[in-house]
Coordinates of C-alpha atoms in Angstrom, one line a residue:
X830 CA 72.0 100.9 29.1
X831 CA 69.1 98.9 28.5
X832 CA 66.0 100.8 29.4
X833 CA 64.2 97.4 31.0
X834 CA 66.2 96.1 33.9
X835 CA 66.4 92.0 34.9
X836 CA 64.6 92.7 37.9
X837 CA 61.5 94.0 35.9
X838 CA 61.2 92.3 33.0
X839 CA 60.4 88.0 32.9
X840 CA 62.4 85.2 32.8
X841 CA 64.4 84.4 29.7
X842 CA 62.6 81.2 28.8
X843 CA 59.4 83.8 29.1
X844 CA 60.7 86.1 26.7
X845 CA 61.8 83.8 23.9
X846 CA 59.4 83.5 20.9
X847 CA 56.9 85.7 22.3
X848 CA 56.0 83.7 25.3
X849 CA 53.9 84.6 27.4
X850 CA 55.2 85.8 30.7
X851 CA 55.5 83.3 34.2
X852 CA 52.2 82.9 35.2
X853 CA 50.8 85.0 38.4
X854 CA 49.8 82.5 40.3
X855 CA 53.6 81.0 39.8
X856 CA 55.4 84.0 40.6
X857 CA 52.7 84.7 44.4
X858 CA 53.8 80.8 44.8
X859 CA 57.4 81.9 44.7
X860 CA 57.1 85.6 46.5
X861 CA 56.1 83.3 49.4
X862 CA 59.6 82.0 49.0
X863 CA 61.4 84.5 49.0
X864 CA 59.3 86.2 52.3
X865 CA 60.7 83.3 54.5
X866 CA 63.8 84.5 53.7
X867 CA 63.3 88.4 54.6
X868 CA 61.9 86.8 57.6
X869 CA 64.9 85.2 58.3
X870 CA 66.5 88.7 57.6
X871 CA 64.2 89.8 59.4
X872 CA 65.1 87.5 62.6
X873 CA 68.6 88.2 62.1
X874 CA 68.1 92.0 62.8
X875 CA 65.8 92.2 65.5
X876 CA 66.0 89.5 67.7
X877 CA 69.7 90.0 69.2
X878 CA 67.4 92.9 71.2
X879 CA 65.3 90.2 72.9
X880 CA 68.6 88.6 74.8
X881 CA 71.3 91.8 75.2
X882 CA 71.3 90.9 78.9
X883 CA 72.1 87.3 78.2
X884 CA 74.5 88.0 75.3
X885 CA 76.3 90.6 77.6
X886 CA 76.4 88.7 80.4
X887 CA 78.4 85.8 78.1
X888 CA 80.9 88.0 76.5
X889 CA 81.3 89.9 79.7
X890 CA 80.8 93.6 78.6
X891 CA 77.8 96.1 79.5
X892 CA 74.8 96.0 77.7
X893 CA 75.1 99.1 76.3
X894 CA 78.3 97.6 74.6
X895 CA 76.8 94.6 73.8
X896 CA 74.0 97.1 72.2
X897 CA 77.0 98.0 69.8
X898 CA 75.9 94.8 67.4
X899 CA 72.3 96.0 67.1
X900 CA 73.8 99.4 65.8
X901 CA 76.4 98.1 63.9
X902 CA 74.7 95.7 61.7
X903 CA 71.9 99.0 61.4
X904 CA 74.7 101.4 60.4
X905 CA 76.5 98.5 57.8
X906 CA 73.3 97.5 56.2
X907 CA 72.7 101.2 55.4
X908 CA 76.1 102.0 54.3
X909 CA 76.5 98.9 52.1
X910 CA 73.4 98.4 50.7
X911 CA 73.9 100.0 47.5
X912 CA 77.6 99.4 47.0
X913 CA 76.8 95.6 47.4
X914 CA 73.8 96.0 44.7
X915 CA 76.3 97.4 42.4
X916 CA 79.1 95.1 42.9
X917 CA 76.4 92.1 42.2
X918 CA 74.5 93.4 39.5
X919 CA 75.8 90.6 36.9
X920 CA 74.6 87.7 39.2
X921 CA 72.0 85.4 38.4
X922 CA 69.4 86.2 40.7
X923 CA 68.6 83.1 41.8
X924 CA 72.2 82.5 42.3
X925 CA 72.6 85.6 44.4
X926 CA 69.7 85.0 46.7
X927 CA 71.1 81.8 47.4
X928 CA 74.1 83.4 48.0
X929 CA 73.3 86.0 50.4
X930 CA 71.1 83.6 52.7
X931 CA 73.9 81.5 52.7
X932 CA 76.3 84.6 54.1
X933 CA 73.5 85.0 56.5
X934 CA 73.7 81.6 58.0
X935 CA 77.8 82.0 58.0
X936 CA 77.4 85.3 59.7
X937 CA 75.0 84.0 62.8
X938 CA 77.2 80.6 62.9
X939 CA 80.1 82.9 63.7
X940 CA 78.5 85.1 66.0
X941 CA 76.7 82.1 68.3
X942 CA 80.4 81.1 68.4
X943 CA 82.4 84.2 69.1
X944 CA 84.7 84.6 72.0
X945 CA 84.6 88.3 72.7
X946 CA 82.3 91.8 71.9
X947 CA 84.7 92.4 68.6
X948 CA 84.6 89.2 66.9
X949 CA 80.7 89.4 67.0
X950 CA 80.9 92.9 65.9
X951 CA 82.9 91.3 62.6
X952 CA 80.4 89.0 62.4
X953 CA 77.2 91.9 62.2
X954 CA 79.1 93.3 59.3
X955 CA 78.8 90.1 57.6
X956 CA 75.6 89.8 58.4
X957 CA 74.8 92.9 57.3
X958 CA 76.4 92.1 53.7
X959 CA 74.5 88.8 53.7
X960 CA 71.2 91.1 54.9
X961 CA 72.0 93.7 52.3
X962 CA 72.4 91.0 49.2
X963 CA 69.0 89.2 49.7
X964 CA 66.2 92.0 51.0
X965 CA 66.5 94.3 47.9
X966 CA 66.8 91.8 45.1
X967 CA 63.9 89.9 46.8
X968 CA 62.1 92.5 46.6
X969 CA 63.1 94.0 43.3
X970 CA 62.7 89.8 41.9
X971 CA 58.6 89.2 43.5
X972 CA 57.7 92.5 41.8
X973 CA 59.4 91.2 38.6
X974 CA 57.1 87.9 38.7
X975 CA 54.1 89.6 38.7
X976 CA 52.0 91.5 36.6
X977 CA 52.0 94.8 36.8
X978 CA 48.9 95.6 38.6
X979 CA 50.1 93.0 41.4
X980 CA 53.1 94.2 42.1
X981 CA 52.3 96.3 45.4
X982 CA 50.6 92.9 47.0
X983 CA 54.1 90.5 46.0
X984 CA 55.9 93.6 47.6
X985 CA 53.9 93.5 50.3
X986 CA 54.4 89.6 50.9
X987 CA 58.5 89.6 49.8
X988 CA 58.2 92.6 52.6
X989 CA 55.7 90.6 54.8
X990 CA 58.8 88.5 56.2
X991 CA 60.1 90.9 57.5
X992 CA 57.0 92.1 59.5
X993 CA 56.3 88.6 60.9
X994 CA 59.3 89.0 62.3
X995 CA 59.3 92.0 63.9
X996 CA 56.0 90.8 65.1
X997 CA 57.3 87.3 66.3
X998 CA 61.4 87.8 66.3
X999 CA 61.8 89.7 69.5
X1000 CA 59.1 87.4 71.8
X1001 CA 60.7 84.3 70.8
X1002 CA 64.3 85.3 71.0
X1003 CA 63.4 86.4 74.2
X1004 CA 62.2 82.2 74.8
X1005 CA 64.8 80.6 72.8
X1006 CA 67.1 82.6 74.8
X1007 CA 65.6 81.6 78.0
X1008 CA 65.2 78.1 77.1
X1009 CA 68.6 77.6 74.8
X1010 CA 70.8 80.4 75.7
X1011 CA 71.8 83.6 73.1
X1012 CA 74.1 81.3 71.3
X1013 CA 71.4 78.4 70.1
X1014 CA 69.4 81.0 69.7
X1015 CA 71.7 82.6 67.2
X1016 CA 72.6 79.1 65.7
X1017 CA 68.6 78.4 65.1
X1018 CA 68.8 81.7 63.1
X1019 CA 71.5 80.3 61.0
X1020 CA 69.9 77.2 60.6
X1021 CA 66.5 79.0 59.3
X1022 CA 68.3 81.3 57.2
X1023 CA 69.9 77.6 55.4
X1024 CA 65.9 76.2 55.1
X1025 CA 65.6 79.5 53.5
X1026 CA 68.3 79.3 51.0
X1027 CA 67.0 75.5 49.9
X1028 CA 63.3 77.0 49.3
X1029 CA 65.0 80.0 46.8
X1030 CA 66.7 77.5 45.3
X1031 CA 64.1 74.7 45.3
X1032 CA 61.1 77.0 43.8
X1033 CA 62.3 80.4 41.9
X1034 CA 63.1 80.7 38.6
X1035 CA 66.3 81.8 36.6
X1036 CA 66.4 85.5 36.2
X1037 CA 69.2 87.1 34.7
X1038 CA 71.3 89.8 36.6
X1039 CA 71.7 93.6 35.2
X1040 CA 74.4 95.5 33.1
X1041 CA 77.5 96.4 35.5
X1042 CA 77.2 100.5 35.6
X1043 CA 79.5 101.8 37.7
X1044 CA 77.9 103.2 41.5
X1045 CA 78.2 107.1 40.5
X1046 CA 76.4 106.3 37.3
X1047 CA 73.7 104.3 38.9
X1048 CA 73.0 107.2 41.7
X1049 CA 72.1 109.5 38.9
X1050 CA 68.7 108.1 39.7
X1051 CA 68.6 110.0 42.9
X1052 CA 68.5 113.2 40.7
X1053 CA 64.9 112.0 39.7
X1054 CA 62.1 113.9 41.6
X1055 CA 60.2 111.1 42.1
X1056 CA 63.4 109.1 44.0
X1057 CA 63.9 112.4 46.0
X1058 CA 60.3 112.6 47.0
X1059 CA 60.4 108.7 48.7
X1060 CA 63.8 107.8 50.1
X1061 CA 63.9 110.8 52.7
X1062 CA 60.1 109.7 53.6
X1063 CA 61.5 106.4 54.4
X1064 CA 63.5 107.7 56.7
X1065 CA 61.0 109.8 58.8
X1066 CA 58.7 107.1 58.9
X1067 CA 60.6 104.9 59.9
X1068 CA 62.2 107.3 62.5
X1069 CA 58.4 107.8 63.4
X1070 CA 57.5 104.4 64.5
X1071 CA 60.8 103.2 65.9
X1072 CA 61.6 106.5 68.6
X1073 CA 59.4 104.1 70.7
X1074 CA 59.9 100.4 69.7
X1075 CA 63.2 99.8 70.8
X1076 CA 62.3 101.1 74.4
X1077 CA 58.8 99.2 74.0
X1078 CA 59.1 97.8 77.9
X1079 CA 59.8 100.8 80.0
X1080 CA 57.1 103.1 77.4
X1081 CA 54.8 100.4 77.7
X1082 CA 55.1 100.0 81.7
X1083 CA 54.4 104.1 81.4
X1084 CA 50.9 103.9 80.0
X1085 CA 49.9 101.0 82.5
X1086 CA 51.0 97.8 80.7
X1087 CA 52.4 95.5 83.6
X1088 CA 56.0 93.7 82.4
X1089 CA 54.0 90.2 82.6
X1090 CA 51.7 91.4 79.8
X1091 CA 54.7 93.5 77.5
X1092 CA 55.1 90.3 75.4
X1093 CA 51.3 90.5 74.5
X1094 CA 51.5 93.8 73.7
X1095 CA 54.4 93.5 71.2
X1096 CA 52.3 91.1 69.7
X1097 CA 49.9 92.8 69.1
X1098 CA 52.1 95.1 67.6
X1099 CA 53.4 92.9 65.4
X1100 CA 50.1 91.5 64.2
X1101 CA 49.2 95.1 63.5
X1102 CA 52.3 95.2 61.1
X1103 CA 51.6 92.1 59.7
X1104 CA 47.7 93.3 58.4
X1105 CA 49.0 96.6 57.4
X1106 CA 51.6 95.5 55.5
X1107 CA 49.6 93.0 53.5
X1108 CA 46.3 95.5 53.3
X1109 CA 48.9 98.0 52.2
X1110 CA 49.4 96.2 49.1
X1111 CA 45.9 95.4 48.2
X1112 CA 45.6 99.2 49.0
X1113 CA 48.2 100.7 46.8
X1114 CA 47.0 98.5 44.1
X1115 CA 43.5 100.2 44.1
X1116 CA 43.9 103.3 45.3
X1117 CA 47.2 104.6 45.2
X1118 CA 49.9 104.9 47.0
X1119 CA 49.4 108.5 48.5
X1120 CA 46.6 107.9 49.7
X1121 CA 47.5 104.7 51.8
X1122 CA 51.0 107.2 52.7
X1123 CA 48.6 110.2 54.6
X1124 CA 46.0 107.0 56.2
X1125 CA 49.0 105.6 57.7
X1126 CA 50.7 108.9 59.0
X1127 CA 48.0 110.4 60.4
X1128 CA 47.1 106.9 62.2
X1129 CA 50.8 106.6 63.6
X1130 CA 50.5 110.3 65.2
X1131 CA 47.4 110.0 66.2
X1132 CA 48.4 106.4 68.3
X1133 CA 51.0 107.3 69.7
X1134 CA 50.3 111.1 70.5
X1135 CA 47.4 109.2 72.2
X1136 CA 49.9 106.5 74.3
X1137 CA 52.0 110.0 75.2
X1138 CA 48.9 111.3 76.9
X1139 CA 48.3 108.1 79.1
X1140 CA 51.6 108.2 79.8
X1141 CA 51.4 111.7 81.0
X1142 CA 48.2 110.9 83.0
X1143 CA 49.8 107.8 84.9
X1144 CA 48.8 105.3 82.7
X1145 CA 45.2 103.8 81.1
X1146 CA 43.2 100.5 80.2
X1147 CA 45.0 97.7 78.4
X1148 CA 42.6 97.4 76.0
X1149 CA 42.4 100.5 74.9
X1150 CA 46.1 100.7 75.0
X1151 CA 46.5 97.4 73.2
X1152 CA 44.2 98.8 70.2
X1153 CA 46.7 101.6 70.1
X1154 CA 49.5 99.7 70.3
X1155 CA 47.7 97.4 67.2
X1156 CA 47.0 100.8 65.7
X1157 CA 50.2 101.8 65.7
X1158 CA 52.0 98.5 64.5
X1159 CA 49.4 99.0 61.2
X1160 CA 50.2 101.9 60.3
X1161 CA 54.2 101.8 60.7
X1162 CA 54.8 98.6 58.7
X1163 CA 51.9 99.8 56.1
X1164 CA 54.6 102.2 54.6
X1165 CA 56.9 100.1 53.1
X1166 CA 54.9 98.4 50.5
X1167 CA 53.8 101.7 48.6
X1168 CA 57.2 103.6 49.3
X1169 CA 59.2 100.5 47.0
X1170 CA 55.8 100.6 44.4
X1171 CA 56.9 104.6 43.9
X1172 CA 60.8 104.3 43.4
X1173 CA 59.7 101.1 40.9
X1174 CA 57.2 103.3 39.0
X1175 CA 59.8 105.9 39.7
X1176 CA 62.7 104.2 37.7
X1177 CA 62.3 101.0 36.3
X1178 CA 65.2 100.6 35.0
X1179 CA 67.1 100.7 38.1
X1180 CA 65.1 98.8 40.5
X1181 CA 67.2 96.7 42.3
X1182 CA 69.2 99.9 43.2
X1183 CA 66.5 101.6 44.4
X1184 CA 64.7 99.2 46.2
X1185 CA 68.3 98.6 48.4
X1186 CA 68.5 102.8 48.8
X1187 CA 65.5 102.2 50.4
X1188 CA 66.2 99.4 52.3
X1189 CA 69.1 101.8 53.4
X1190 CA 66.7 104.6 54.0
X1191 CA 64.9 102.1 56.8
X1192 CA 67.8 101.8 58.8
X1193 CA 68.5 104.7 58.8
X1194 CA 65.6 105.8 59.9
X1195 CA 65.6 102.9 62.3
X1196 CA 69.4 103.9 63.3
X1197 CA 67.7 107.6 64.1
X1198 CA 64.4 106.7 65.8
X1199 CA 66.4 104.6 68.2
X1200 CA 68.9 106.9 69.1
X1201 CA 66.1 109.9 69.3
X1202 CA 63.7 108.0 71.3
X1203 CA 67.0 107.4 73.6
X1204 CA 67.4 111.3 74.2
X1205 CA 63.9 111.4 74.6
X1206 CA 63.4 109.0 76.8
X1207 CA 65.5 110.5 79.3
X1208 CA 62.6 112.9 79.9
X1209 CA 60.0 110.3 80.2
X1210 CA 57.9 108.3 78.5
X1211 CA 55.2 111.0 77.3
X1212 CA 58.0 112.8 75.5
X1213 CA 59.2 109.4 73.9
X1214 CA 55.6 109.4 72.6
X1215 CA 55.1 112.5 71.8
X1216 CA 58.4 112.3 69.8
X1217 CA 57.3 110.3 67.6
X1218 CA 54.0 111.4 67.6
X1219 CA 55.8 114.6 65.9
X1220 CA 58.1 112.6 63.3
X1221 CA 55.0 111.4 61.9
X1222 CA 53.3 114.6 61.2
X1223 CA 57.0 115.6 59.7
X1224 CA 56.9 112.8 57.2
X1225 CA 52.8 113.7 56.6
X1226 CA 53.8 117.5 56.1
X1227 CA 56.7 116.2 53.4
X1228 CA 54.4 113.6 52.0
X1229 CA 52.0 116.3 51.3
X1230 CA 54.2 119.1 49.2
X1231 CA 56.6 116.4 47.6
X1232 CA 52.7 114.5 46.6
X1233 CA 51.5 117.9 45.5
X1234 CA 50.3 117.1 41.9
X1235 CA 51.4 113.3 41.5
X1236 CA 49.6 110.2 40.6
X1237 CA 49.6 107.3 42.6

């Protein structure tokens, strides 16, 4: 197997005759390409949360069963991830993107028009395929049209899609819905996930797909101490920040936010995630990954340890609970960037792989920090918090003795 994998090494018609590789400023052009289309990802995953009473209400179930596609398309991202990047390892990259977006707009096509609670559940697993195709070879593919010492930043914007729309996906579903119903709403997703697809095509480059190695072959990676140190970090994190942000209207009516204002305040959240994700990759690039790792932890404690004790005390200020909320949106969405940097630097050769594992890794963690914070939340607010207030020094503990001794 070749020790340089298509995702990290330049384009043919760069390699030929000692070319020089794709320009920089070419391969940023094109990592804002392929960010529209983890936004569309993006959209696709998180905005079915901002119309569950609507969507219910049409297929005639309970929300908690109509909850089933949100957990579904979690538990089939996760689970396929890294079957689907070794049963597309051959494609042309550009060709697969492409591809995937294209599944993507099928997927939500099919699920604005399905009749009952188990044909949209069919459709979530496609989806999810479509979902698990595109993120980690975007990812893997921006990295690869960079140089080196920018590859954290076009991480950060490939992953930057995804943040907008966790910053934006959830208060406009919540209009479209309103305004359109769940099922335009759903057929607008498909529609942007199409615009996507013509931009991959219209602006990236040809990049050649990887050597077919069997799954079991490809894992061996896992047995690297470097993989072992991120992906279970991932999942902590990720557990961390989510135990609260799938109950973010009841927790935030707990520390004093009125239900007029709880679209402002997921805003704010999501502008947090925006500027921590991008600052994370001008961050890792200087300074190391680690570093930005134990920042970000020990802000996303400190927050919402913080919102558990307003909660506990009846409530507080909304501006000081908005700069927490901001605070804690930073700091969750500022992992992701230097996580994918250290499976890259990790194992080259198997990048793509990686990169989905830890897509997988994320919702999982996602998948675990919902149904935590659920348990939690049972017992109030403050322990919701304070839940998650505890994940986070968890993953800061592991960060610290897996880190012990490593670079970056």
């Amino acid at each position: 197997m070749s020790t340089t994998s298509a995702a990290t090494r330049p384009p043919k018609s760069a390699q030929a005759g000692g070319a020089a590789p794709e320009p920089p400023r070419r391969g940023l052009t094109s990592t804002l390409v392929l960010a529209l289309g983890t936004f569309a990802v993006g959209t696709d995953a998180f905005v079915l949360a901002a119309f569950l009473p609507s969507m219910a209400g049409g297929l005639g179930v309970s929300q908690a069963a109509a909850g089933q596609a949100i957990t579904v398309f979690a538990i089939a991202y996760a689970l396929l991830a890294p079957v689907v990047a070794t049963l597309t390892a051959r494609l042309e990259r550009r060709t697969l993107l492409v591809g995937a977006l294209g599944v993507l707009a099928l997927a939500n096509l099919g699920s604005a028009l399905s009749p009952s609670l188990s044909v949209l559940l069919v459709t979530r697993v496609l989806a999810a395929v479509g979902a698990a195709a595109y993120t980690p070879n975007a990812g893997a593919v921006g990295a690869a049209l960079v140089r080196p010492e920018q590859r954290a930043r076009a991480l950060a914007v490939v992953i930057g899609g995804l943040t907008v729309a966790t910053a934006l996906g959830v208060p406009l579903g919540g209009v479209a819905s309103h305004w359109l119903g769940w099922r335009s709403a759903l057929a607008l997703v498909a529609a942007l996930c199409l615009l996507a697809g013509v931009g991959v095509a219209a602006i990236m480059p040809r990049l050649p797909g990887n050597p077919r190695v069997p799954l079991r072959d490809r894992l061996n990676a896992l047995r690297r101490p470097g993989v072992l140190a991120v992906l279970p970090l991932t999942v902590l994190g990720m557990a961390a920040c989510y135990t609260v942000y799938a109950y973010a209207v009841p927790t935030l009516h707990a520390v004093g936010v009125p239900t007029a204002h709880g679209t402002l305040m997921l805003f704010l959240y999501g502008l947090g995630a925006v500027l921590g994700n991008l600052l994370a990759g001008v961050v890792t690039d200087r300074w190391g990954a680690l570093r930005l790792l134990t920042g970000a932890y020990v802000a996303m404690g400190g927050s919402l340890a913080l919102l558990g004790g307003i909660a506990a005390h009846g409530g507080g200020t909304e501006l000081v609970v908005g700069l927490l909320v901001f605070l804690w949106g930073g700091s969750s969405w500022s992992q992701t960037p230097p996580q994918q940097h250290r499976l890259i630097a990790a194992a080259p050769s198997e990048a793509p792989l990686l990169v989905s594992l830890n897509s997988s890794a994320i919702y999982l963690g996602i998948s675990a920090g919902t149904g935590l914070g659920g348990l939690a939340l049972a017992h109030g607010a403050a322990a919701a918090y304070g839940l998650g207030a505890v994940l986070a020094v968890v993953a800061l503990a592991f960060l610290t003795v897996t880190g012990r001794g490593r670079k970056g």
